[in-house]
């Protein structure tokens, strides 16, 4: 399977716990994005990487959220001290970015986070 | 503030009908407009539109961009129950996709 892969598919945890999600992008894609989606809404941008560099982070993103892409391949998204409002689907997408062309973002199946 | 607005929010039609979904945008640094289909999982890419007036087609689905009107439509002809999904419109502004809330399409047999 050469698509975007996310793990775990579901995560249920108690409020206050830390959680970490992983995303493996399509192998030749140099851009990686994290989104959060709640019911009835389009995806909300969280952050994005070009190779290993985190180039942008949403101003709406709490300090409890951190993301890494240490070798420019897979990425992790960590949420510390989870809150009820963090319950959502966390989506990862990747794309191939070049100077002359835009390429569409391709999404993984997401990690559904439920905070008890 | 950048925004993408889709209409209608939901639509129920019978199998075989033709539907038109709308997307309008106000975005600085417009680069392209994308349509995605979302069923139970992640959005699946349908079309990317960059140039105005050029229709993109894939089977029964087609889409066109109007940069003068800052809008796009997605047409689905001869709808089938498998077309039931949320259709999302997003505009690429620099690196970031700005999303509409989606149109929930239900196709009744």
mmCIF file of N, CA, C and O in Angstrom, chain B residues 49-97:
data_model
loop_
_atom_site.group_PDB
_atom_site.id
_atom_site.type_symbol
_atom_site.label_atom_id
_atom_site.label_comp_id
_atom_site.label_asym_id
_atom_site.label_seq_id
_atom_site.Cartn_x
_atom_site.Cartn_y
_atom_site.Cartn_z
ATOM 1 N N UNK B 49 -8.427 22.320 -9.683
ATOM 2 C CA UNK B 49 -8.716 23.299 -10.728
ATOM 3 C C UNK B 49 -7.836 24.517 -10.517
ATOM 4 O O UNK B 49 -7.823 25.091 -9.437
ATOM 5 N N UNK B 50 -7.140 24.888 -11.566
ATOM 6 C CA UNK B 50 -6.255 26.044 -11.457
ATOM 7 C C UNK B 50 -6.655 27.132 -12.446
ATOM 8 O O UNK B 50 -6.577 28.317 -12.157
ATOM 9 N N UNK B 51 -7.106 26.713 -13.621
ATOM 10 C CA UNK B 51 -7.446 27.670 -14.677
ATOM 11 C C UNK B 51 -8.953 27.817 -14.797
ATOM 12 O O UNK B 51 -9.703 26.847 -14.683
ATOM 13 N N UNK B 52 -9.369 29.038 -15.053
ATOM 14 C CA UNK B 52 -10.787 29.329 -15.165
ATOM 15 C C UNK B 52 -11.341 28.794 -16.476
ATOM 16 O O UNK B 52 -10.701 28.871 -17.520
ATOM 17 N N UNK B 53 -12.574 28.238 -16.429
ATOM 18 C CA UNK B 53 -13.281 27.879 -17.646
ATOM 19 C C UNK B 53 -12.926 26.538 -18.244
ATOM 20 O O UNK B 53 -13.523 26.129 -19.244
ATOM 21 N N UNK B 54 -11.997 25.826 -17.666
ATOM 22 C CA UNK B 54 -11.612 24.521 -18.217
ATOM 23 C C UNK B 54 -12.254 23.435 -17.369
ATOM 24 O O UNK B 54 -11.968 23.309 -16.183
ATOM 25 N N UNK B 55 -13.129 22.652 -18.008
ATOM 26 C CA UNK B 55 -13.843 21.618 -17.272
ATOM 27 C C UNK B 55 -12.943 20.399 -17.086
ATOM 28 O O UNK B 55 -12.257 19.948 -18.004
ATOM 29 N N UNK B 56 -12.989 19.880 -15.871
ATOM 30 C CA UNK B 56 -12.315 18.604 -15.603
ATOM 31 C C UNK B 56 -13.395 17.552 -15.417
ATOM 32 O O UNK B 56 -14.433 17.813 -14.808
ATOM 33 N N UNK B 57 -13.126 16.370 -15.964
ATOM 34 C CA UNK B 57 -14.158 15.342 -15.992
ATOM 35 C C UNK B 57 -13.562 14.010 -15.572
ATOM 36 O O UNK B 57 -12.445 13.653 -15.943
ATOM 37 N N UNK B 58 -14.358 13.277 -14.790
ATOM 38 C CA UNK B 58 -13.965 11.922 -14.418
ATOM 39 C C UNK B 58 -15.233 11.101 -14.312
ATOM 40 O O UNK B 58 -15.979 11.196 -13.325
ATOM 41 N N UNK B 59 -15.523 10.334 -15.344
ATOM 42 C CA UNK B 59 -16.745 9.534 -15.348
ATOM 43 C C UNK B 59 -17.962 10.437 -15.304
ATOM 44 O O UNK B 59 -18.122 11.333 -16.134
ATOM 45 N N UNK B 60 -18.791 10.224 -14.283
ATOM 46 C CA UNK B 60 -20.027 11.009 -14.174
ATOM 47 C C UNK B 60 -19.814 12.337 -13.431
ATOM 48 O O UNK B 60 -20.747 13.111 -13.270
ATOM 49 N N UNK B 61 -18.610 12.558 -12.964
ATOM 50 C CA UNK B 61 -18.317 13.782 -12.222
ATOM 51 C C UNK B 61 -17.575 14.770 -13.119
ATOM 52 O O UNK B 61 -16.726 14.380 -13.920
ATOM 53 N N UNK B 62 -17.910 16.030 -12.943
ATOM 54 C CA UNK B 62 -17.194 17.074 -13.662
ATOM 55 C C UNK B 62 -17.174 18.325 -12.792
ATOM 56 O O UNK B 62 -18.030 18.518 -11.922
ATOM 57 N N UNK B 63 -16.201 19.174 -13.056
ATOM 58 C CA UNK B 63 -16.075 20.383 -12.257
ATOM 59 C C UNK B 63 -15.446 21.479 -13.098
ATOM 60 O O UNK B 63 -14.683 21.216 -14.032
ATOM 61 N N UNK B 64 -15.784 22.720 -12.747
ATOM 62 C CA UNK B 64 -15.249 23.860 -13.473
ATOM 63 C C UNK B 64 -15.050 25.012 -12.504
ATOM 64 O O UNK B 64 -15.760 25.135 -11.498
ATOM 65 N N UNK B 65 -14.062 25.830 -12.798
ATOM 66 C CA UNK B 65 -13.716 26.967 -11.951
ATOM 67 C C UNK B 65 -14.030 28.271 -12.679
ATOM 68 O O UNK B 65 -13.769 28.379 -13.888
ATOM 69 N N UNK B 66 -14.573 29.228 -11.953
ATOM 70 C CA UNK B 66 -14.830 30.554 -12.497
ATOM 71 C C UNK B 66 -14.112 31.567 -11.605
ATOM 72 O O UNK B 66 -14.622 31.943 -10.556
ATOM 73 N N UNK B 67 -12.944 31.990 -12.039
ATOM 74 C CA UNK B 67 -12.143 32.882 -11.199
ATOM 75 C C UNK B 67 -12.735 34.280 -11.122
ATOM 76 O O UNK B 67 -12.504 35.004 -10.156
ATOM 77 N N UNK B 68 -13.524 34.651 -12.121
ATOM 78 C CA UNK B 68 -14.148 35.969 -12.094
ATOM 79 C C UNK B 68 -15.219 36.009 -11.001
ATOM 80 O O UNK B 68 -15.347 36.986 -10.268
ATOM 81 N N UNK B 69 -15.972 34.923 -10.905
ATOM 82 C CA UNK B 69 -17.031 34.834 -9.898
ATOM 83 C C UNK B 69 -16.523 34.250 -8.591
ATOM 84 O O UNK B 69 -17.296 34.104 -7.640
ATOM 85 N N UNK B 70 -15.251 33.861 -8.544
ATOM 86 C CA UNK B 70 -14.660 33.250 -7.335
ATOM 87 C C UNK B 70 -15.500 32.055 -6.890
ATOM 88 O O UNK B 70 -15.927 31.948 -5.722
ATOM 89 N N UNK B 71 -15.729 31.156 -7.833
ATOM 90 C CA UNK B 71 -16.583 30.015 -7.489
ATOM 91 C C UNK B 71 -16.248 28.819 -8.355
ATOM 92 O O UNK B 71 -15.546 28.920 -9.374
ATOM 93 N N UNK B 72 -16.793 27.699 -7.935
ATOM 94 C CA UNK B 72 -16.647 26.453 -8.676
ATOM 95 C C UNK B 72 -17.896 25.634 -8.481
ATOM 96 O O UNK B 72 -18.602 25.777 -7.463
ATOM 97 N N UNK B 73 -18.208 24.781 -9.460
ATOM 98 C CA UNK B 73 -19.300 23.837 -9.292
ATOM 99 C C UNK B 73 -18.776 22.422 -9.535
ATOM 100 O O UNK B 73 -17.811 22.217 -10.294
ATOM 101 N N UNK B 74 -19.434 21.490 -8.850
ATOM 102 C CA UNK B 74 -19.166 20.069 -9.062
ATOM 103 C C UNK B 74 -20.484 19.449 -9.511
ATOM 104 O O UNK B 74 -21.492 19.567 -8.811
ATOM 105 N N UNK B 75 -20.475 18.837 -10.672
ATOM 106 C CA UNK B 75 -21.669 18.183 -11.202
ATOM 107 C C UNK B 75 -21.533 16.677 -11.119
ATOM 108 O O UNK B 75 -20.462 16.130 -11.400
ATOM 109 N N UNK B 76 -22.607 16.036 -10.746
ATOM 110 C CA UNK B 76 -22.657 14.581 -10.781
ATOM 111 C C UNK B 76 -23.909 14.199 -11.560
ATOM 112 O O UNK B 76 -25.027 14.564 -11.173
ATOM 113 N N UNK B 77 -23.725 13.490 -12.659
ATOM 114 C CA UNK B 77 -24.869 13.067 -13.467
ATOM 115 C C UNK B 77 -25.213 11.611 -13.157
ATOM 116 O O UNK B 77 -24.379 10.854 -12.651
ATOM 117 N N UNK B 78 -26.449 11.246 -13.439
ATOM 118 C CA UNK B 78 -26.909 9.860 -13.250
ATOM 119 C C UNK B 78 -26.453 9.313 -11.902
ATOM 120 O O UNK B 78 -25.789 8.268 -11.820
ATOM 121 N N UNK B 79 -26.813 10.012 -10.834
ATOM 122 C CA UNK B 79 -26.311 9.672 -9.501
ATOM 123 C C UNK B 79 -26.660 8.243 -9.107
ATOM 124 O O UNK B 79 -27.694 7.684 -9.510
ATOM 125 N N UNK B 80 -25.761 7.678 -8.288
ATOM 126 C CA UNK B 80 -25.926 6.328 -7.770
ATOM 127 C C UNK B 80 -25.834 6.389 -6.251
ATOM 128 O O UNK B 80 -25.270 7.332 -5.701
ATOM 129 N N UNK B 81 -26.328 5.345 -5.581
ATOM 130 C CA UNK B 81 -26.285 5.366 -4.114
ATOM 131 C C UNK B 81 -24.854 5.471 -3.605
ATOM 132 O O UNK B 81 -24.603 6.044 -2.547
ATOM 133 N N UNK B 82 -23.913 4.963 -4.357
ATOM 134 C CA UNK B 82 -22.509 5.051 -3.952
ATOM 135 C C UNK B 82 -21.934 6.465 -3.996
ATOM 136 O O UNK B 82 -20.828 6.706 -3.508
ATOM 137 N N UNK B 83 -22.691 7.381 -4.569
ATOM 138 C CA UNK B 83 -22.245 8.781 -4.583
ATOM 139 C C UNK B 83 -22.570 9.484 -3.265
ATOM 140 O O UNK B 83 -22.130 10.615 -3.043
ATOM 141 N N UNK B 84 -23.351 8.838 -2.431
ATOM 142 C CA UNK B 84 -23.687 9.427 -1.127
ATOM 143 C C UNK B 84 -22.408 9.653 -0.329
ATOM 144 O O UNK B 84 -21.630 8.720 -0.098
ATOM 145 N N UNK B 85 -22.195 10.885 0.063
ATOM 146 C CA UNK B 85 -20.959 11.253 0.766
ATOM 147 C C UNK B 85 -21.031 12.727 1.109
ATOM 148 O O UNK B 85 -21.983 13.414 0.751
ATOM 149 N N UNK B 86 -19.997 13.194 1.783
ATOM 150 C CA UNK B 86 -19.814 14.635 1.967
ATOM 151 C C UNK B 86 -18.792 15.083 0.929
ATOM 152 O O UNK B 86 -17.724 14.480 0.790
ATOM 153 N N UNK B 87 -19.152 16.113 0.191
ATOM 154 C CA UNK B 87 -18.255 16.646 -0.825
ATOM 155 C C UNK B 87 -17.656 17.939 -0.293
ATOM 156 O O UNK B 87 -18.377 18.881 0.041
ATOM 157 N N UNK B 88 -16.340 17.944 -0.214
ATOM 158 C CA UNK B 88 -15.615 19.068 0.371
ATOM 159 C C UNK B 88 -14.893 19.858 -0.718
ATOM 160 O O UNK B 88 -14.273 19.277 -1.614
ATOM 161 N N UNK B 89 -14.980 21.154 -0.588
ATOM 162 C CA UNK B 89 -14.253 22.067 -1.462
ATOM 163 C C UNK B 89 -13.156 22.720 -0.633
ATOM 164 O O UNK B 89 -13.387 23.085 0.529
ATOM 165 N N UNK B 90 -11.973 22.855 -1.194
ATOM 166 C CA UNK B 90 -10.873 23.499 -0.480
ATOM 167 C C UNK B 90 -10.093 24.359 -1.455
ATOM 168 O O UNK B 90 -9.951 24.013 -2.627
ATOM 169 N N UNK B 91 -9.601 25.474 -0.968
ATOM 170 C CA UNK B 91 -8.800 26.372 -1.789
ATOM 171 C C UNK B 91 -7.372 26.386 -1.262
ATOM 172 O O UNK B 91 -7.150 26.561 -0.055
ATOM 173 N N UNK B 92 -6.433 26.184 -2.140
ATOM 174 C CA UNK B 92 -5.021 26.218 -1.771
ATOM 175 C C UNK B 92 -4.518 27.647 -1.845
ATOM 176 O O UNK B 92 -4.575 28.289 -2.899
ATOM 177 N N UNK B 93 -4.094 28.140 -0.675
ATOM 178 C CA UNK B 93 -3.548 29.486 -0.590
ATOM 179 C C UNK B 93 -2.118 29.341 -0.080
ATOM 180 O O UNK B 93 -1.924 29.000 1.081
ATOM 181 N N UNK B 94 -1.151 29.593 -0.911
ATOM 182 C CA UNK B 94 0.239 29.270 -0.579
ATOM 183 C C UNK B 94 0.321 27.778 -0.266
ATOM 184 O O UNK B 94 0.056 26.952 -1.097
ATOM 185 N N UNK B 95 0.661 27.425 0.957
ATOM 186 C CA UNK B 95 0.795 26.022 1.313
ATOM 187 C C UNK B 95 -0.473 25.435 1.897
ATOM 188 O O UNK B 95 -0.626 24.243 2.034
ATOM 189 N N UNK B 96 -1.382 26.297 2.330
ATOM 190 C CA UNK B 96 -2.478 25.865 3.201
ATOM 191 C C UNK B 96 -3.781 25.671 2.444
ATOM 192 O O UNK B 96 -4.137 26.479 1.592
ATOM 193 N N UNK B 97 -4.487 24.591 2.769
ATOM 194 C CA UNK B 97 -5.827 24.362 2.242
ATOM 195 C C UNK B 97 -6.839 24.989 3.187
ATOM 196 O O UNK B 97 -6.827 24.721 4.380
#
